[in-house]
Amino acid sequence: MRDKDNPKKANRPELRLHVPEPPFRPGDTPDFSSLKVPAAGSTPRPDIAVAAAEIEPLAKGLVRVLDDDGAAVGPWDPKLDADTLRKILRDMVTVRIFDDRMYRAQRQGKTSFYMKATGEEAIATATAAALDREDINFPTYRQQGLLVSRGYPLVEMMCQIYSNKGDKLRGRQLPIMYSSKEHGFFTISGNLGTQFPQAVGWAMASAIKGDSRIAVGWIGDGATAEGDFHAGMTFAAVYNAPAILCVVNNQWAISSFSGIAGAEKATFAQRGVGYGLPSLRVDGNDVLAVYSAVRWAADRARSNLGATLIEFFTYRAEGHSTSDDPTGYRPAGEAKAWPLGDPIERLKAHLLALGEWDEERHEAMRAECDAEVRAAQKEAEKMGVLPEQGRDNIESMFDDVYADVPWNLVEQRDQAVSEGRD
Amino acid sequence: MNMIQALNNAHKVAMERDGDIVVYGEDAGYFGGVFRVTEGLQKQFGKTRVFDAPINEAGIVATAVGMAAYGLKPVIEIQFADYIYPGYDQIVSEVAKIRYRTAGEWAMPMVIRSPYGGGIFGGQTHSQSPESLFTHIAGLKTVIPSTPYDAKGLLIAAIEDPDPVIFFEPKRIYNGPFDGHHDKPVKPWAKHPASEVPEGHYTIPLGKAAVVREGADLTVLAYGTMVHVALAAVEENGIDAEVIDLRSLVPLDIETIEESVKKTGRCVVVHEAPRNTGFGAELTALVQERCFYHLEAPVERVTGWDTPYPHAYEWAYFPGPKRLKKALEKVMAD
Ligand SMILES: Cc1ncc(C[n+]2csc(CCOP(=O)(O)OP(=O)(O)O)c2C)c(N)n1
């Protein structure tokens, strides 16, 4: 008898499979009024030496600093000076313009693929501001803001996107899969989750060597389902690794909502508590909250108090990538209905409220960023766009597989070069 | 029908006949998969037979093991073959071995579907051809179609097979056959005879190759996208070559191969995976072992290079008619 042929027991309830469904599908009117958004400033800020179990509510709540009027309130207010705030604002605006232009470049056939971070700009840029320049990130693919904030030349980013002659990765990686050791940005892998435990390994090494630098690992809400997420937390907890573990919960993983990664049952931050990692859930569209939480976690790591898990709660306002049409699985107006607003608009409102900004300066700054991105694009396109690439320098394809080129690759290189010639 | 539609139709036909089939994978439920192979299935068969899975390939495969142990028939999708590795331990150590280690007490009837291969500017993580990592593992079957007609018949056969089948779908030819000339637009399947896909149930037996072009002078062994590249290269070079589409690598139709090579006396093997320990090495050894006294020339291999798959150099990497032509000429010259 096969197991599925088991006779039903009349006195026992029939088992049923639960398959989570997002609250809204195409055609529905999105309404996030049931989402619990705690008031800005209402979440306590514990001492960095706190034990994970003591602050479990912080893994369920939401650290917020900016209120609806653009005022910074509560214990998590990092009290940043206006220059720092303006720098983060500028970085966010640059990222958004950069994304738009590169998205368009893909649509014009200049490259194969692009991924925007629209709506999530605060997370990477405010994190970069809160870290030490020497700290390293093990990013996933929506943290271009880390590079922009650290001044990685836009031209180099674009050359990578175009896989052109100026691409220092030599045409090997998909567009957006940057790598820059100098900017503390570990090579992006297409394989989800892999960077998370790698960041922990770097942090362990830093501790082994008595260094003072810390590592930040990044993962998406969908990718937290991967075993690597749990490997990262296990090693971080076991070895007290000086790491910050960041989950970017933008609600969607391609067409699957966060419930398919388990968000119906527990927040992503709550997962850290079981490992003994102090864990925070943070308004990811609030620059001040992001900055402050990362600073708190960095202080913990630097004081040998170990790793912190941070869930940034945000919304992916655009498609997953240029290959995705989100209207197939969610209502078109959902991003607009998102209750935590737009991170750029929120920081702008804050600076305006402080009297440290005005519309004219904002417009001038926007225009400057736009000009900067356009100029970079022109420069990058001088070195070619994807459809023109891969014909010259064919022999370079065989470099860097190993430190030395073995006989089989020497033979294949000759063959490929001769094929390219005929 | 194109290949995507044919695969979709295969799911429908199989699921209508067998209520034990369940289909799941990342984005495979509501949306119908990023390539839309499972589109409409959730609507027709309900959420508990067709659903989205968490992004956890090890979990997807391992839960399929549990379902198969129960007596269901999981047909799971791994979004890209490049992402099968987190599930590799489950496939190799569990799925492949359970029938053997339990002396048949448990079987693992399941299909692990995954788009594979290059030609779509997917970079290294959306382009790999990992078939030989699976053909090396006893207990698994590995199937790769090259036309919509075959895709449907082979998928139904795979689903109905009592053993686990790795079913790799060449995504370069999902929408149309490919002649290796990347500067020409892809022709849609619509005008191709193999796009005539009957609505109802039919199967193509696993382990039966197709002679897609008869010839007298040389045998080309190919599968997946490379079948189309081989046909193009052969036509363009005026060599009277026989082209064999293997369709399944394990089980392998050794009879058709042997018969053809003994007839032609020459053999070229082509695949897009890297050469080193690729499936071509196995084919070459088999031909050598079984047809040595009939061979007029050493067997040639035409393959991808032994490097990771480079984004911008895709077309210098991907074996096209040019690379094949050289090999055909070389084998004919000997
Ligand atoms: C191991 C692995 N499995 C599957 C994929 C395919 N894939 C790419 S992105 C993605 C969704 C990721 O969603 P999430 O982690 O939430 O990040 P987001 O895109 O929302 O920023 C999937 C399934 C992959 N890249 N790697």
XYZ file of N, CA and C in Angstrom, chain B residues 90-229:
420
model
N 21.046 17.299 -2.574
C 19.802 16.529 -2.504
C 19.639 15.643 -3.743
N 19.975 16.198 -4.909
C 19.794 15.431 -6.143
C 20.758 14.246 -6.185
N 22.013 14.534 -5.876
C 23.054 13.517 -6.021
C 23.018 12.489 -4.889
N 22.906 12.994 -3.670
C 23.029 12.090 -2.523
C 21.705 11.427 -2.151
N 20.605 12.045 -2.512
C 19.302 11.506 -2.101
C 18.488 11.002 -3.301
N 18.040 11.944 -4.127
C 17.165 11.577 -5.253
C 17.733 10.399 -6.047
N 19.016 10.506 -6.389
C 19.613 9.498 -7.273
C 19.782 8.150 -6.590
N 19.865 8.137 -5.284
C 20.312 6.916 -4.616
C 19.232 6.160 -3.842
N 18.071 6.750 -3.699
C 17.095 6.173 -2.779
C 16.556 4.816 -3.242
N 16.271 4.696 -4.535
C 15.791 3.379 -4.992
C 16.834 2.302 -4.676
N 18.100 2.604 -4.958
C 19.172 1.624 -4.795
C 19.395 1.272 -3.336
N 19.480 2.312 -2.509
C 19.861 2.008 -1.124
C 18.716 1.388 -0.328
N 17.490 1.516 -0.849
C 16.380 0.873 -0.144
C 15.931 -0.397 -0.874
N 16.766 -0.853 -1.793
C 16.447 -2.059 -2.583
C 15.034 -1.980 -3.144
N 14.673 -0.781 -3.574
C 13.385 -0.613 -4.241
C 12.219 -0.353 -3.310
N 12.474 -0.279 -1.996
C 11.376 -0.012 -1.060
C 10.766 1.366 -1.341
N 11.634 2.344 -1.629
C 11.169 3.664 -2.043
C 11.726 3.987 -3.425
N 10.914 4.659 -4.222
C 11.392 5.134 -5.516
C 11.269 6.655 -5.526
N 11.894 7.296 -6.464
C 11.880 8.757 -6.526
C 11.369 9.229 -7.886
N 10.101 8.959 -8.181
C 9.602 9.422 -9.472
C 9.398 10.928 -9.421
N 10.253 11.659 -10.076
C 10.089 13.118 -10.118
C 10.765 13.639 -11.367
N 10.373 14.839 -11.762
C 11.063 15.497 -12.869
C 11.601 16.818 -12.345
N 12.875 17.048 -12.588
C 13.489 18.319 -12.226
C 13.742 19.057 -13.533
N 12.881 20.027 -13.823
C 12.983 20.798 -15.068
C 13.844 22.029 -14.836
N 14.637 22.383 -15.849
C 15.401 23.621 -15.699
C 15.876 24.141 -17.042
N 15.640 25.444 -17.294
C 16.195 26.041 -18.515
C 17.716 26.092 -18.399
N 18.417 25.763 -19.480
C 19.877 25.735 -19.402
C 20.459 26.295 -20.686
N 21.765 26.501 -20.669
C 22.497 26.862 -21.877
C 22.578 28.348 -22.131
N 23.364 28.686 -23.147
C 23.677 30.092 -23.415
C 22.950 30.645 -24.618
N 23.478 31.774 -25.082
C 22.927 32.388 -26.286
C 21.908 33.460 -26.012
N 21.730 33.862 -24.756
C 20.772 34.930 -24.474
C 21.425 36.087 -23.698
N 22.735 36.184 -23.783
C 23.475 37.212 -23.043
C 23.115 37.196 -21.559
N 23.142 36.019 -21.001
C 22.792 35.862 -19.595
C 23.992 35.913 -18.663
N 25.191 36.073 -19.232
C 26.370 36.085 -18.365
C 26.605 34.717 -17.750
N 27.575 34.669 -16.835
C 27.958 33.338 -16.346
C 26.889 32.642 -15.522
N 25.994 33.367 -14.881
C 25.028 32.691 -14.017
C 23.661 32.440 -14.662
N 23.564 32.672 -15.967
C 22.318 32.318 -16.658
C 22.627 31.628 -17.987
N 23.708 30.892 -18.050
C 24.137 30.370 -19.350
C 24.741 28.980 -19.318
N 24.919 28.431 -18.133
C 25.716 27.204 -18.082
C 24.955 25.970 -18.554
N 25.759 24.983 -18.951
C 25.235 23.692 -19.408
C 25.803 22.605 -18.508
N 25.129 22.322 -17.392
C 25.733 21.412 -16.417
C 25.345 19.946 -16.596
N 24.952 19.544 -17.808
C 24.412 18.187 -17.957
C 25.363 17.090 -17.492
N 26.675 17.289 -17.735
C 27.568 16.170 -17.402
C 27.705 15.967 -15.891
N 27.340 16.998 -15.113
C 27.361 16.812 -13.659
C 26.269 15.843 -13.226
N 25.289 15.663 -14.079
C 24.177 14.768 -13.747
C 24.312 13.422 -14.446
N 24.839 13.435 -15.678
C 25.001 12.146 -16.369
C 26.028 11.284 -15.638
N 26.870 11.919 -14.855
C 27.899 11.191 -14.109
C 27.321 10.464 -12.889
N 26.087 10.805 -12.542
C 25.513 10.277 -11.304
C 24.571 9.111 -11.602
N 24.922 7.939 -11.099
C 24.054 6.775 -11.314
C 22.729 6.983 -10.589
N 21.666 6.609 -11.257
C 20.350 6.725 -10.632
C 19.517 7.851 -11.209
N 20.157 8.703 -12.015
C 19.408 9.807 -12.638
C 19.291 9.569 -14.130
N 18.247 10.123 -14.722
C 18.143 10.167 -16.178
C 18.268 11.625 -16.593
N 18.853 11.875 -17.745
C 19.047 13.255 -18.195
C 18.529 13.406 -19.614
N 17.579 14.319 -19.776
C 16.874 14.472 -21.043
C 16.983 15.926 -21.517
N 17.212 16.119 -22.807
C 17.314 17.472 -23.378
C 16.634 17.506 -24.747
N 15.503 18.190 -24.873
C 14.823 18.229 -26.162
C 15.410 19.307 -27.078
N 15.104 19.191 -28.366
C 15.582 20.226 -29.292
C 14.466 20.815 -30.151
N 13.251 20.312 -30.003
C 12.123 20.860 -30.774
C 10.876 20.866 -29.885
N 9.873 21.661 -30.267
C 8.631 21.651 -29.487
C 7.977 20.273 -29.457
N 7.951 19.600 -30.582
C 7.309 18.288 -30.634
C 7.982 17.320 -29.662
N 9.292 17.285 -29.727
C 10.040 16.409 -28.825
C 9.885 16.840 -27.378
N 9.878 18.162 -27.162
C 9.813 18.667 -25.792
C 8.562 18.134 -25.105
N 7.450 18.190 -25.817
C 6.210 17.709 -25.205
C 6.248 16.195 -24.973
N 6.633 15.466 -25.997
C 6.631 14.004 -25.874
C 7.628 13.510 -24.838
N 8.777 14.174 -24.785
C 9.788 13.763 -23.818
C 9.395 14.144 -22.399
N 8.764 15.316 -22.246
C 8.388 15.715 -20.889
C 7.298 14.793 -20.339
N 6.343 14.449 -21.177
C 5.306 13.522 -20.688
C 5.942 12.177 -20.333
N 6.850 11.728 -21.172
C 7.526 10.458 -20.875
C 8.322 10.566 -19.581
N 8.957 11.697 -19.384
C 9.748 11.904 -18.162
C 8.847 11.889 -16.936
N 7.693 12.537 -17.066
C 6.756 12.578 -15.934
C 6.232 11.175 -15.636
N 6.003 10.415 -16.678
C 5.456 9.068 -16.470
C 6.530 8.040 -16.104
N 7.775 8.446 -16.162
C 8.872 7.526 -15.860
C 8.915 7.239 -14.357
N 9.219 6.003 -13.994
C 9.254 5.673 -12.554
C 10.498 6.205 -11.835
N 11.434 6.776 -12.567
C 12.684 7.235 -11.952
C 12.855 8.746 -12.096
N 13.776 9.314 -11.309
C 13.995 10.764 -11.390
C 14.645 11.162 -12.721
N 14.102 12.207 -13.302
C 14.616 12.680 -14.590
C 15.021 14.146 -14.468
N 16.246 14.444 -14.871
C 16.694 15.834 -14.993
C 16.347 16.256 -16.413
N 15.511 17.281 -16.522
C 14.992 17.679 -17.831
C 15.496 19.093 -18.130
N 16.525 19.186 -18.956
C 17.099 20.500 -19.267
C 16.482 21.056 -20.543
N 16.019 22.309 -20.446
C 15.357 22.949 -21.589
C 16.280 24.011 -22.174
N 16.638 23.865 -23.446
C 17.560 24.831 -24.048
C 16.860 26.170 -24.284
N 17.132 27.138 -23.426
C 16.322 28.360 -23.489
C 16.606 29.195 -24.728
N 17.756 28.976 -25.361
C 18.047 29.721 -26.590
C 17.015 29.392 -27.675
N 16.446 28.210 -27.614
C 15.496 27.832 -28.661
C 14.075 27.664 -28.114
N 13.807 28.257 -26.948
C 12.435 28.265 -26.428
C 11.474 28.872 -27.462
N 11.898 29.965 -28.079
C 10.999 30.708 -28.973
C 11.191 30.416 -30.451
N 12.271 29.771 -30.805
C 12.490 29.471 -32.209
C 13.796 28.743 -32.401
N 13.921 28.005 -33.500
C 15.165 27.255 -33.725
C 16.312 28.223 -34.007
N 17.497 27.752 -33.847
C 18.655 28.609 -33.883
C 19.683 27.993 -34.814
N 20.165 28.787 -35.761
C 21.147 28.216 -36.689
C 22.564 28.677 -36.384
N 22.743 29.233 -35.220
C 24.100 29.574 -34.807
C 24.561 30.928 -35.296
N 23.804 31.521 -36.184
C 24.204 32.840 -36.691
C 23.522 33.899 -35.862
N 24.265 34.408 -34.894
C 23.645 35.303 -33.930
C 23.304 36.646 -34.517
N 23.895 36.987 -35.648
C 23.570 38.276 -36.251
C 22.263 38.220 -37.042
N 21.720 37.021 -37.181
C 20.404 36.915 -37.828
C 19.329 36.758 -36.753
N 18.139 37.331 -36.993
C 17.093 37.173 -35.969
C 16.667 35.709 -35.839
N 16.201 35.367 -34.653
C 15.722 33.998 -34.420
C 14.435 33.804 -35.210
N 14.367 32.698 -35.951
C 13.111 32.396 -36.651
C 12.127 31.835 -35.647
N 10.884 32.247 -35.680
C 9.934 31.632 -34.744
C 9.704 30.163 -35.115
N 9.291 29.392 -34.144
C 9.045 27.976 -34.395
C 7.920 27.758 -35.407
N 7.026 28.764 -35.500
C 5.789 28.585 -36.255
C 5.955 27.904 -37.614
N 7.037 28.221 -38.307
C 7.151 27.648 -39.660
C 7.933 26.338 -39.686
N 8.312 25.881 -38.541
C 9.123 24.661 -38.466
C 8.204 23.443 -38.325
N 8.496 22.373 -39.045
C 7.608 21.194 -38.945
C 7.449 20.673 -37.510
N 8.510 20.803 -36.702
C 8.430 20.278 -35.331
C 7.566 21.131 -34.418
N 7.039 22.241 -34.940
C 6.129 23.052 -34.122
C 4.692 22.561 -34.241
N 4.472 21.580 -35.111
C 3.168 20.918 -35.188
C 3.062 19.984 -33.986
N 2.452 20.478 -32.946
C 2.393 19.681 -31.723
C 0.944 19.272 -31.471
N 0.666 17.972 -31.517
C -0.712 17.541 -31.285
C -1.181 17.884 -29.871
N -2.448 18.159 -29.721
C -3.010 18.562 -28.430
C -2.954 17.468 -27.358
N -3.222 16.242 -27.774
C -3.436 15.182 -26.771
C -2.169 14.552 -26.225
N -2.352 13.357 -25.693
C -1.255 12.639 -25.051
C -0.412 11.889 -26.067
N 0.875 12.076 -26.016
C 1.806 11.202 -26.735
C 3.136 11.254 -26.001
N 3.948 10.262 -26.203
C 5.259 10.276 -25.543
C 6.349 9.978 -26.557
N 7.517 10.420 -26.231
C 8.715 10.010 -26.967
C 9.557 9.257 -25.954
N 9.835 8.001 -26.243
C 10.514 7.190 -25.227
C 11.886 7.753 -24.859
N 12.199 7.730 -23.573
C 13.522 8.154 -23.136
C 14.523 7.109 -23.625
N 15.642 7.587 -24.163
C 16.651 6.630 -24.621
C 16.528 6.295 -26.092
N 15.749 7.111 -26.806
C 15.623 6.862 -28.250
C 16.047 8.135 -28.987
N 17.172 8.067 -29.674
C 17.667 9.231 -30.407
C 16.875 9.415 -31.699
N 17.011 10.587 -32.314
C 16.369 10.843 -33.603
C 17.449 11.135 -34.633
N 17.320 10.487 -35.777
C 18.214 10.840 -36.884
C 17.544 12.012 -37.589
N 18.037 13.210 -37.367
C 17.331 14.381 -37.890
C 17.786 14.726 -39.314
N 18.902 14.152 -39.715
C 19.313 14.293 -41.109
C 20.098 13.045 -41.460
N 19.722 12.413 -42.547
C 20.458 11.217 -42.938
C 21.638 11.605 -43.796
N 22.714 10.856 -43.672
C 23.901 11.159 -44.467
C 24.822 9.972 -44.503
N 25.810 10.026 -45.386
C 26.647 8.855 -45.607
C 28.088 9.029 -45.135
N 28.554 10.278 -45.030
C 30.000 10.475 -44.874
C 30.481 10.700 -43.455
N 29.585 11.135 -42.604
C 30.037 11.557 -41.272
C 28.837 11.593 -40.343
N 29.053 11.296 -39.074
C 27.966 11.357 -38.095
C 28.219 12.514 -37.135
N 27.237 13.382 -36.969
C 27.342 14.430 -35.949
C 26.404 14.078 -34.810
N 26.945 14.006 -33.603
C 26.127 13.729 -32.421
C 25.889 15.044 -31.684
N 24.612 15.389 -31.492
C 24.290 16.681 -30.883
C 23.053 16.541 -30.015
N 22.779 17.572 -29.227
C 21.528 17.635 -28.454
C 21.240 19.088 -28.131
N 19.983 19.366 -27.856
C 19.578 20.733 -27.497
C 19.821 21.717 -28.628
N 20.227 22.921 -28.269
C 20.469 23.982 -29.241
C 21.437 23.546 -30.337
N 22.394 22.719 -29.955
C 23.442 22.353 -30.896
C 22.944 21.508 -32.064
N 21.780 20.914 -31.927
C 21.205 20.173 -33.055
C 20.992 21.147 -34.214
N 20.521 22.343 -33.881
C 20.228 23.331 -34.918
C 21.510 23.917 -35.494
N 22.490 24.098 -34.637
C 23.788 24.577 -35.122
C 24.402 23.524 -36.051
